């Protein structure tokens, strides 16, 4: 167990290190930074949906909440360290409250989707209608549909004048992503993570075994929201402006598509799906022949029809099949690996 | 006389105008094996669900080891040390047999202890050969056996089983009977069942349900030869 854990951490570090070094040679760090941020956002939904079975249509709400919280706190405080922490805490607390309401109310499936969707809509409408000067938090005006520009962006902790931007900011985001990935991996290996997967598989059974399903789902939901909030805060720093568009339904729907395309129930799938599709959208945005939402829609349909499990599970099972064929004695092991695959991602 | 571990007083459950469970007074003592029988719609499963917290009774109380548990959530009741198996197999299909049983053991034990406990139960139920297989790939009888493992691994003092023998082969039923007998060494067991063959082979005291109420409660042989019970099962009007 210990051994496997060490191997997993090493693999993560080596692969991540390689990618962080390699990718800037192919794509500009400015674009890469936002791809990583989207990757983290996709990862947050991948955690609660893929491992906890909570389909949240409002992950964008926590993303936007993180971004707005950062912007407002940064204007009021003037240094970025504390605002970053608050931007993680506020979405997490919001999710705790919302989650407790939903899960203790025994809401499931479609009702959960409806409620999270409506919460996102409410936030979107509310933020959009805050253009007037009366909407102020501390010294920060909410700005309605114009958003909030001109806040203090990320600085070296303790030194407000030492801004972190450009290439350096890319590395900060990449390291954050790796850290979050490792933390979530540890969480999934822990009893809490294994129990969460059990709850995804069968809620009734888990509660009949004595687990407080509602409490555990609420906590997992809040962890997902905290990660989305962090992604939001990083996004605010990248864009140097926050706008109500962060809360839009389009954004929420996109996150779900990222997870489906990348592969639910895996750790890397949603990150790959998010970064890949966001890059595609960016590339398609540079031409005017075809509308890029059309392409995104087409990709979703094709995946649901032909690769319903997503990219990463498809690739890994393909790899395992060819791996097993070469040495028949490993067939049994490969089957064991596959069985373990869903739990470990 | 052994301690009363499960008691219901005037338990009533109504769904609109239908009285599914009607004023049921029930008592079960430690290490007792009790079968609940009755034709379809007699209220066995409703009674079972009220006791396990899956339903909240309209009226009446449930006591476990003297503590009132009426209206508790299923996870609170299970936490007391009550093992529950529902009518349809309720297992984690995409997880292995080991992981399923480990999760059940983890509720009451530390990570390492849970591992040992799970291994011991797998050994006991002869599940070694399939311990690494996903539940979704197993046969119905094996899944039922694994679910019994989930119940047994928590060392319960009260076990509630809803139709454990449903859809199983004769060989599986025999094995199931053995496991249940082993459970009764440490726990009181309630079995909801309408497979008379199975009941005859396992039961001592039987409680017969009819139209939501308790029709009679006696030794299995007496119940089987009772005229009223026979009529109820054949769909005639109870005398």
XYZ file of C-alpha atoms in Angstrom:
584
model
C 0.000 0.000 0.000
C 2.723 2.434 1.039
C 4.771 1.283 -1.887
C 2.006 1.888 -4.396
C 1.382 5.305 -2.942
C 5.017 6.302 -3.330
C 4.993 5.087 -6.913
C 1.871 7.064 -7.669
C 3.348 10.262 -6.244
C 6.576 9.734 -8.190
C 4.686 9.124 -11.451
C 2.626 12.254 -10.891
C 5.706 14.379 -10.216
C 7.665 13.045 -13.197
C 4.770 13.373 -15.662
C 3.803 16.812 -14.338
C 7.422 17.990 -14.393
C 7.813 16.816 -17.980
C 4.613 18.522 -19.078
C 5.396 21.767 -17.275
C 8.778 21.902 -19.010
C 7.613 20.668 -22.424
C 4.356 22.516 -23.023
C 5.745 26.099 -23.064
C 7.817 25.081 -26.116
C 4.551 24.422 -27.981
C 1.995 26.884 -26.597
C 2.429 30.343 -25.061
C 2.556 30.369 -21.265
C -0.277 32.921 -21.230
C -2.610 30.415 -22.901
C -1.206 27.507 -20.900
C -1.962 29.283 -17.640
C -5.657 29.490 -18.401
C -5.675 25.897 -19.642
C -4.269 24.793 -16.286
C -6.892 26.871 -14.475
C -9.663 25.256 -16.513
C -8.016 21.916 -15.831
C -8.298 22.596 -12.109
C -11.938 23.605 -12.521
C -12.664 20.404 -14.449
C -10.779 18.466 -11.785
C -13.014 19.911 -9.050
C -16.145 18.587 -10.754
C -14.348 15.359 -11.672
C -13.763 14.794 -7.956
C -17.310 15.266 -6.711
C -19.045 13.776 -9.765
C -16.627 11.018 -10.730
C -15.792 9.850 -7.215
C -18.743 11.070 -5.162
C -21.562 10.685 -7.657
C -22.689 14.285 -7.121
C -23.648 15.785 -10.475
C -23.407 19.513 -9.912
C -24.644 21.811 -12.662
C -23.353 24.794 -10.748
C -19.626 24.251 -10.459
C -19.262 27.592 -12.283
C -20.992 29.241 -9.323
C -18.126 28.281 -7.029
C -15.586 29.218 -9.695
C -17.175 32.661 -10.055
C -17.577 33.013 -6.308
C -13.853 32.328 -5.877
C -12.945 34.875 -8.540
C -15.237 37.599 -7.152
C -14.174 36.895 -3.587
C -10.555 37.278 -4.591
C -11.185 40.523 -6.478
C -13.206 42.091 -3.665
C -10.797 40.964 -0.951
C -7.747 42.077 -2.952
C -9.145 45.582 -3.413
C -9.895 45.869 0.294
C -6.697 44.289 1.577
C -4.169 45.299 -1.068
C -2.018 42.212 -0.673
C -2.795 38.893 -2.347
C -2.007 36.166 0.199
C -5.042 36.512 2.447
C -7.467 37.126 -0.453
C -6.310 33.845 -2.029
C -7.193 31.977 1.178
C -10.534 33.752 1.529
C -11.305 32.916 -2.111
C -10.957 29.226 -1.249
C -12.904 29.494 2.014
C -15.948 31.421 0.811
C -16.985 28.951 -1.925
C -16.299 26.062 0.461
C -18.581 27.558 3.121
C -21.239 28.353 0.520
C -21.052 24.737 -0.641
C -21.288 23.455 2.943
C -24.529 25.370 3.434
C -25.991 24.496 0.042
C -24.821 20.881 0.320
C -26.228 20.427 3.821
C -29.565 21.745 2.602
C -29.618 19.402 -0.394
C -28.185 16.229 1.100
C -29.964 16.336 4.442
C -33.112 17.099 2.472
C -32.455 13.753 0.742
C -32.427 15.354 -2.702
C -30.893 13.252 -5.412
C -30.048 13.179 -9.091
C -32.156 15.525 -11.124
C -33.272 17.697 -8.192
C -29.655 18.259 -7.256
C -28.997 19.345 -10.825
C -31.947 21.722 -10.820
C -30.986 23.355 -7.522
C -27.324 23.857 -8.399
C -28.364 25.201 -11.804
C -30.788 27.664 -10.252
C -28.225 28.837 -7.690
C -25.838 29.595 -10.546
C -28.568 31.497 -12.387
C -29.436 33.504 -9.278
C -25.805 34.495 -8.774
C -25.493 35.404 -12.457
C -28.620 37.569 -12.380
C -27.673 39.126 -9.071
C -24.118 40.055 -10.026
C -25.379 41.410 -13.338
C -27.731 43.765 -11.526
C -25.148 45.301 -9.215
C -24.066 48.132 -11.509
C -25.299 50.860 -9.148
C -22.983 52.660 -6.727
C -24.930 51.274 -3.755
C -23.474 47.798 -4.356
C -20.204 48.121 -2.506
C -18.286 45.732 -0.295
C -15.680 47.692 1.655
C -14.058 49.824 -1.018
C -14.858 47.446 -3.863
C -17.750 48.197 -6.205
C -19.394 45.101 -7.646
C -19.773 46.821 -11.022
C -22.688 44.809 -12.438
C -22.157 43.572 -15.991
C -18.916 45.531 -16.252
C -17.320 43.359 -13.606
C -14.492 44.382 -11.306
C -11.194 45.495 -12.905
C -8.050 46.883 -11.360
C -7.524 44.776 -8.247
C -4.204 43.781 -6.737
C -2.971 40.701 -8.614
C -0.863 37.922 -7.161
C 2.302 39.058 -5.394
C 5.109 37.392 -3.506
C 3.599 36.800 -0.045
C 4.368 39.810 2.167
C 5.622 42.051 -0.642
C 2.688 43.758 -2.464
C 4.977 45.331 -5.071
C 6.567 42.082 -6.235
C 3.923 40.964 -8.733
C 3.937 37.400 -10.028
C 2.985 37.462 -13.694
C 3.867 36.069 -17.112
C 6.018 32.938 -17.061
C 6.359 32.996 -13.284
C 2.574 32.988 -12.918
C 2.393 29.998 -15.250
C 4.715 28.064 -12.953
C 2.750 29.107 -9.866
C -0.482 27.829 -11.416
C 1.184 24.604 -12.559
C 2.581 23.927 -9.085
C -0.813 24.678 -7.517
C -2.418 22.188 -9.910
C 0.128 19.504 -8.993
C -0.389 20.198 -5.281
C -4.163 19.950 -5.593
C -3.764 16.768 -7.628
C -1.551 15.169 -4.983
C -3.838 16.240 -2.144
C -6.901 14.839 -3.887
C -5.003 11.627 -4.671
C -4.193 11.257 -0.982
C -7.823 11.975 -0.130
C -9.040 9.295 -2.542
C -6.633 6.753 -1.059
C -7.794 7.535 2.468
C -10.796 5.912 4.105
C -12.815 9.053 3.395
C -12.141 8.721 -0.330
C -12.868 5.005 -0.451
C -16.099 5.525 1.473
C -17.030 8.338 -0.930
C -16.630 5.936 -3.848
C -18.784 3.440 -1.944
C -21.460 6.114 -1.610
C -21.238 6.827 -5.338
C -21.836 3.146 -5.979
C -24.701 2.589 -3.569
C -25.987 5.157 -1.102
C -28.574 2.916 0.508
C -26.025 0.188 1.207
C -23.553 2.628 2.722
C -26.172 4.099 5.033
C -27.304 0.579 6.006
C -23.685 -0.090 6.972
C -23.844 2.864 9.329
C -22.257 5.679 7.343
C -23.742 9.157 7.547
C -24.083 9.620 3.801
C -25.454 13.176 3.952
C -22.558 14.476 6.052
C -19.939 12.834 3.859
C -21.477 14.108 0.638
C -21.688 17.611 2.074
C -18.000 17.570 2.993
C -16.952 16.224 -0.414
C -19.119 18.837 -2.118
C -17.373 21.564 -0.094
C -13.927 20.218 -1.005
C -14.906 20.350 -4.686
C -16.123 23.906 -4.234
C -12.874 24.905 -2.516
C -10.867 23.652 -5.498
C -13.209 25.441 -7.909
C -12.786 28.577 -5.783
C -9.010 28.334 -6.002
C -9.308 27.955 -9.769
C -11.555 31.027 -9.798
C -9.049 33.088 -7.832
C -6.248 32.031 -10.167
C -8.467 32.935 -13.110
C -9.121 36.390 -11.665
C -5.357 36.935 -11.437
C -4.854 35.716 -14.975
C -7.621 37.852 -16.502
C -7.053 40.829 -14.177
C -10.787 41.387 -14.327
C -13.815 39.428 -13.095
C -17.147 39.588 -14.904
C -20.582 37.986 -14.376
C -19.835 35.746 -17.365
C -17.972 33.495 -14.916
C -21.331 32.445 -13.475
C -22.934 31.832 -16.858
C -24.798 28.663 -17.735
C -22.540 28.172 -20.721
C -19.558 27.952 -18.400
C -21.331 25.442 -16.155
C -22.320 23.258 -19.079
C -18.798 23.337 -20.466
C -17.358 21.937 -17.224
C -19.699 18.967 -17.459
C -18.667 18.375 -21.081
C -14.991 18.487 -20.076
C -15.584 15.732 -17.524
C -17.556 13.512 -19.916
C -15.003 13.851 -22.712
C -11.994 13.424 -20.447
C -13.383 10.486 -18.521
C -15.324 10.347 -15.275
C -14.005 8.344 -12.377
C -10.406 9.122 -13.287
C -8.262 11.850 -11.832
C -6.504 12.914 -15.003
C -9.507 12.686 -17.368
C -11.332 15.883 -16.372
C -8.052 17.863 -16.423
C -7.243 16.600 -19.900
C -10.813 17.166 -21.081
C -10.829 20.715 -19.749
C -7.451 21.745 -21.100
C -7.968 19.964 -24.428
C -11.413 21.367 -25.148
C -10.470 24.833 -23.921
C -7.466 24.808 -26.242
C -9.633 23.649 -29.112
C -12.076 26.442 -28.399
C -9.191 28.896 -28.356
C -7.853 27.564 -31.674
C -11.303 27.595 -33.275
C -11.840 31.113 -32.007
C -9.133 32.262 -34.401
C -11.191 31.371 -37.464
C -14.670 32.436 -38.463
C -15.728 29.598 -40.744
C -17.515 27.477 -38.151
C -19.063 28.519 -34.868
C -17.050 26.833 -32.121
C -20.031 25.910 -29.936
C -21.132 23.749 -32.840
C -17.844 21.853 -32.691
C -18.012 21.463 -28.903
C -21.545 20.121 -29.236
C -20.489 17.717 -31.969
C -17.597 16.434 -29.850
C -19.929 15.820 -26.916
C -22.393 13.901 -29.089
C -19.642 11.803 -30.642
C -18.174 10.953 -27.246
C -21.507 10.029 -25.720
C -22.212 7.781 -28.712
C -18.832 6.152 -29.231
C -16.686 6.697 -26.133
C -19.190 7.084 -23.306
C -16.563 6.444 -20.683
C -14.342 9.218 -21.982
C -10.845 9.590 -23.306
C -8.647 8.488 -20.404
C -10.483 5.232 -19.543
C -10.571 4.350 -23.263
C -6.845 4.922 -23.718
C -5.903 3.092 -20.532
C -8.041 0.036 -21.321
C -6.612 -0.021 -24.866
C -3.114 0.102 -23.429
C -3.880 -2.648 -20.932
C -5.377 -4.914 -23.593
C -2.296 -4.684 -25.807
C -0.067 -4.990 -22.754
C -1.810 -8.171 -21.657
C -1.676 -9.712 -25.117
C 2.095 -9.617 -25.180
C 2.519 -11.594 -21.977
C -0.387 -13.963 -21.271
C 0.754 -14.556 -17.708
C -0.120 -10.978 -16.979
C -3.748 -11.305 -18.024
C -4.872 -11.944 -14.512
C -2.898 -8.999 -13.227
C -4.331 -6.784 -15.951
C -7.811 -7.729 -14.898
C -6.968 -6.867 -11.346
C -5.581 -3.558 -12.497
C -8.768 -2.859 -14.391
C -10.861 -3.645 -11.378
C -8.775 -1.327 -9.330
C -8.789 1.248 -12.116
C -12.010 2.928 -11.174
C -11.074 3.362 -7.578
C -7.602 4.641 -8.273
C -8.140 6.550 -11.497
C -34.830 -15.369 29.677
C -32.493 -13.553 27.376
C -32.624 -9.801 26.962
C -35.164 -8.300 24.532
C -33.170 -6.799 21.655
C -35.983 -5.691 19.388
C -39.448 -4.624 20.338
C -42.211 -2.773 18.528
C -45.262 -1.371 20.229
C -48.435 -0.772 18.232
C -46.402 -0.142 15.084
C -48.645 1.217 12.349
C -47.765 2.437 8.876
C -50.333 3.965 6.546
C -49.868 4.895 2.916
C -52.842 7.130 2.258
C -55.840 4.887 2.928
C -53.848 1.660 2.887
C -52.796 0.287 6.240
C -49.628 -1.625 5.344
C -48.664 -2.335 8.919
C -51.423 -2.544 11.470
C -50.775 -2.281 15.207
C -47.861 -4.724 15.266
C -46.500 -5.737 18.666
C -43.321 -7.689 18.221
C -40.657 -8.934 20.605
C -37.341 -10.583 19.831
C -34.804 -11.888 22.329
C -31.030 -12.127 22.030
C -29.724 -14.912 19.758
C -33.232 -15.800 18.670
C -33.950 -16.759 15.071
C -37.306 -15.532 13.862
C -38.952 -15.803 10.486
C -41.634 -13.419 9.296
C -43.894 -14.995 6.740
C -47.090 -14.111 4.971
C -48.457 -13.808 1.453
C -47.526 -10.944 -0.853
C -48.704 -7.624 0.481
C -49.063 -8.932 4.037
C -46.907 -6.095 5.374
C -43.692 -7.990 6.099
C -41.475 -5.664 4.127
C -43.181 -2.543 5.416
C -42.637 -3.756 8.961
C -39.010 -4.469 8.062
C -38.540 -0.989 6.600
C -40.075 0.680 9.651
C -37.695 -1.192 11.926
C -34.616 -0.404 9.825
C -35.422 3.290 9.471
C -36.055 3.171 5.738
C -39.603 4.260 6.578
C -40.860 6.271 9.529
C -43.939 4.606 11.053
C -47.142 6.614 11.217
C -47.764 5.468 14.775
C -46.147 3.301 17.416
C -42.612 2.830 18.667
C -39.551 0.749 17.936
C -37.094 -0.181 20.675
C -33.676 -1.755 20.298
C -32.017 -3.050 23.431
C -34.411 -0.859 25.342
C -33.556 2.310 23.439
C -36.271 3.948 21.392
C -35.233 4.189 17.734
C -38.501 5.309 16.170
C -37.816 7.697 13.303
C -34.057 7.212 13.356
C -32.129 7.301 10.104
C -30.931 3.903 8.778
C -27.280 4.839 9.366
C -27.982 5.609 13.030
C -29.677 2.256 13.506
C -26.869 0.442 11.695
C -24.340 2.234 13.897
C -25.867 0.577 16.961
C -24.603 -2.754 15.638
C -27.576 -3.802 13.555
C -26.861 -5.616 10.296
C -29.401 -5.072 7.543
C -29.903 -6.746 4.190
C -32.575 -5.412 1.876
C -34.796 -7.368 -0.471
C -32.969 -6.556 -3.706
C -29.206 -7.027 -3.581
C -27.755 -3.721 -2.440
C -24.038 -3.832 -3.163
C -21.376 -1.652 -4.755
C -21.302 -3.070 -8.281
C -18.146 -1.429 -9.569
C -16.034 -2.316 -6.547
C -14.365 -5.609 -5.738
C -15.683 -8.097 -3.203
C -12.813 -7.199 -0.901
C -13.461 -3.453 -1.175
C -17.173 -3.995 -0.479
C -16.506 -5.960 2.676
C -13.654 -3.685 3.731
C -15.990 -0.674 3.533
C -18.458 -2.445 5.811
C -15.698 -3.374 8.269
C -14.175 0.128 8.227
C -17.297 1.547 9.878
C -16.436 -0.203 13.138
C -12.671 -0.761 12.859
C -9.422 1.027 12.012
C -7.946 0.743 8.500
C -5.690 -2.224 9.297
C -8.158 -4.037 11.513
C -10.788 -3.630 8.811
C -8.406 -5.305 6.360
C -7.947 -8.301 8.659
C -11.647 -8.485 9.419
C -12.520 -8.377 5.713
C -9.992 -11.109 4.928
C -11.374 -13.276 7.729
C -14.950 -12.925 6.497
C -13.918 -13.641 2.893
C -12.258 -16.799 4.156
C -15.297 -17.765 6.203
C -17.748 -17.290 3.345
C -15.442 -19.044 0.869
C -15.165 -15.989 -1.349
C -11.378 -16.192 -1.860
C -11.511 -17.068 -5.530
C -13.615 -14.023 -6.376
C -12.289 -11.571 -3.776
C -10.777 -9.312 -6.462
C -13.689 -9.462 -8.889
C -16.140 -6.618 -9.234
C -19.536 -7.337 -7.748
C -21.211 -6.440 -11.033
C -19.621 -9.459 -12.718
C -20.809 -12.011 -10.159
C -23.745 -14.391 -10.183
C -26.831 -13.589 -8.158
C -26.090 -16.176 -5.471
C -22.549 -14.879 -5.022
C -23.798 -11.320 -4.708
C -26.263 -12.384 -2.037
C -23.456 -14.144 -0.203
C -21.258 -11.066 -0.393
C -24.079 -8.973 0.985
C -24.371 -11.353 3.923
C -20.625 -10.840 4.335
C -21.209 -7.078 4.512
C -23.666 -7.719 7.319
C -21.537 -10.279 9.168
C -18.303 -8.282 9.138
C -19.771 -5.640 11.456
C -20.255 -8.229 14.257
C -23.922 -7.263 14.671
C -26.041 -8.284 17.656
C -29.181 -7.952 15.581
C -29.459 -9.032 11.956
C -32.414 -8.171 9.743
C -32.609 -10.046 6.441
C -35.244 -9.366 3.805
C -35.716 -12.398 1.521
C -32.133 -13.673 1.649
C -32.975 -16.833 -0.310
C -34.821 -15.147 -3.176
C -33.702 -16.361 -6.570
C -30.968 -18.672 -5.269
C -30.062 -22.196 -6.269
C -30.529 -25.075 -3.815
C -26.800 -25.220 -3.174
C -26.631 -21.500 -2.473
C -29.590 -21.747 -0.116
C -27.870 -24.496 1.803
C -24.755 -22.391 2.205
C -26.897 -19.421 3.200
C -28.566 -21.542 5.878
C -25.187 -22.424 7.340
C -24.120 -18.785 7.444
C -27.342 -17.765 9.137
C -26.962 -20.480 11.747
C -23.480 -19.210 12.442
C -24.805 -15.666 12.832
C -27.288 -16.805 15.460
C -24.397 -17.773 17.740
C -23.835 -14.090 18.432
C -26.861 -12.273 17.105
C -30.631 -12.279 17.010
C -31.760 -12.813 13.433
C -34.990 -11.757 11.766
C -35.696 -13.207 8.334
C -38.468 -11.990 6.091
C -39.235 -14.758 3.651
C -42.033 -16.435 1.775
C -40.151 -19.459 0.509
C -41.765 -22.088 2.747
C -39.148 -24.690 1.907
C -36.408 -22.444 3.231
C -38.384 -21.557 6.328
C -39.029 -25.167 7.168
C -35.300 -25.851 7.025
C -34.240 -22.959 9.190
C -36.982 -21.645 11.423
C -37.892 -22.228 15.019
C -40.424 -19.535 15.831
C -42.426 -18.017 13.015
C -44.520 -14.860 12.966
C -47.257 -14.857 10.347
C -48.382 -11.562 8.872
C -51.703 -11.058 7.180
C -53.149 -7.783 5.906
C -50.631 -5.782 7.882
C -51.297 -7.420 11.232
C -49.801 -10.368 13.101
C -51.979 -13.383 12.461
C -50.176 -15.826 14.708
C -46.831 -16.490 16.303
C -45.710 -20.000 17.148
C -43.305 -22.820 16.456
C -42.790 -23.527 12.761
C -44.468 -26.947 12.833
C -47.595 -25.624 14.468
C -47.779 -22.710 12.060
C -47.390 -24.968 9.056
C -50.210 -27.252 10.134
C -52.527 -24.409 11.078
C -55.701 -24.249 9.053
C -55.947 -20.446 9.013
C -52.383 -19.999 7.813
C -52.967 -22.491 5.022
C -56.079 -20.617 3.966
C -54.268 -17.307 3.976
C -51.537 -18.686 1.771
C -54.040 -20.194 -0.608
C -55.827 -16.866 -0.777
C -58.942 -17.944 1.086
C -60.550 -15.743 3.655
C -58.961 -16.060 7.071
C -61.336 -17.699 9.480
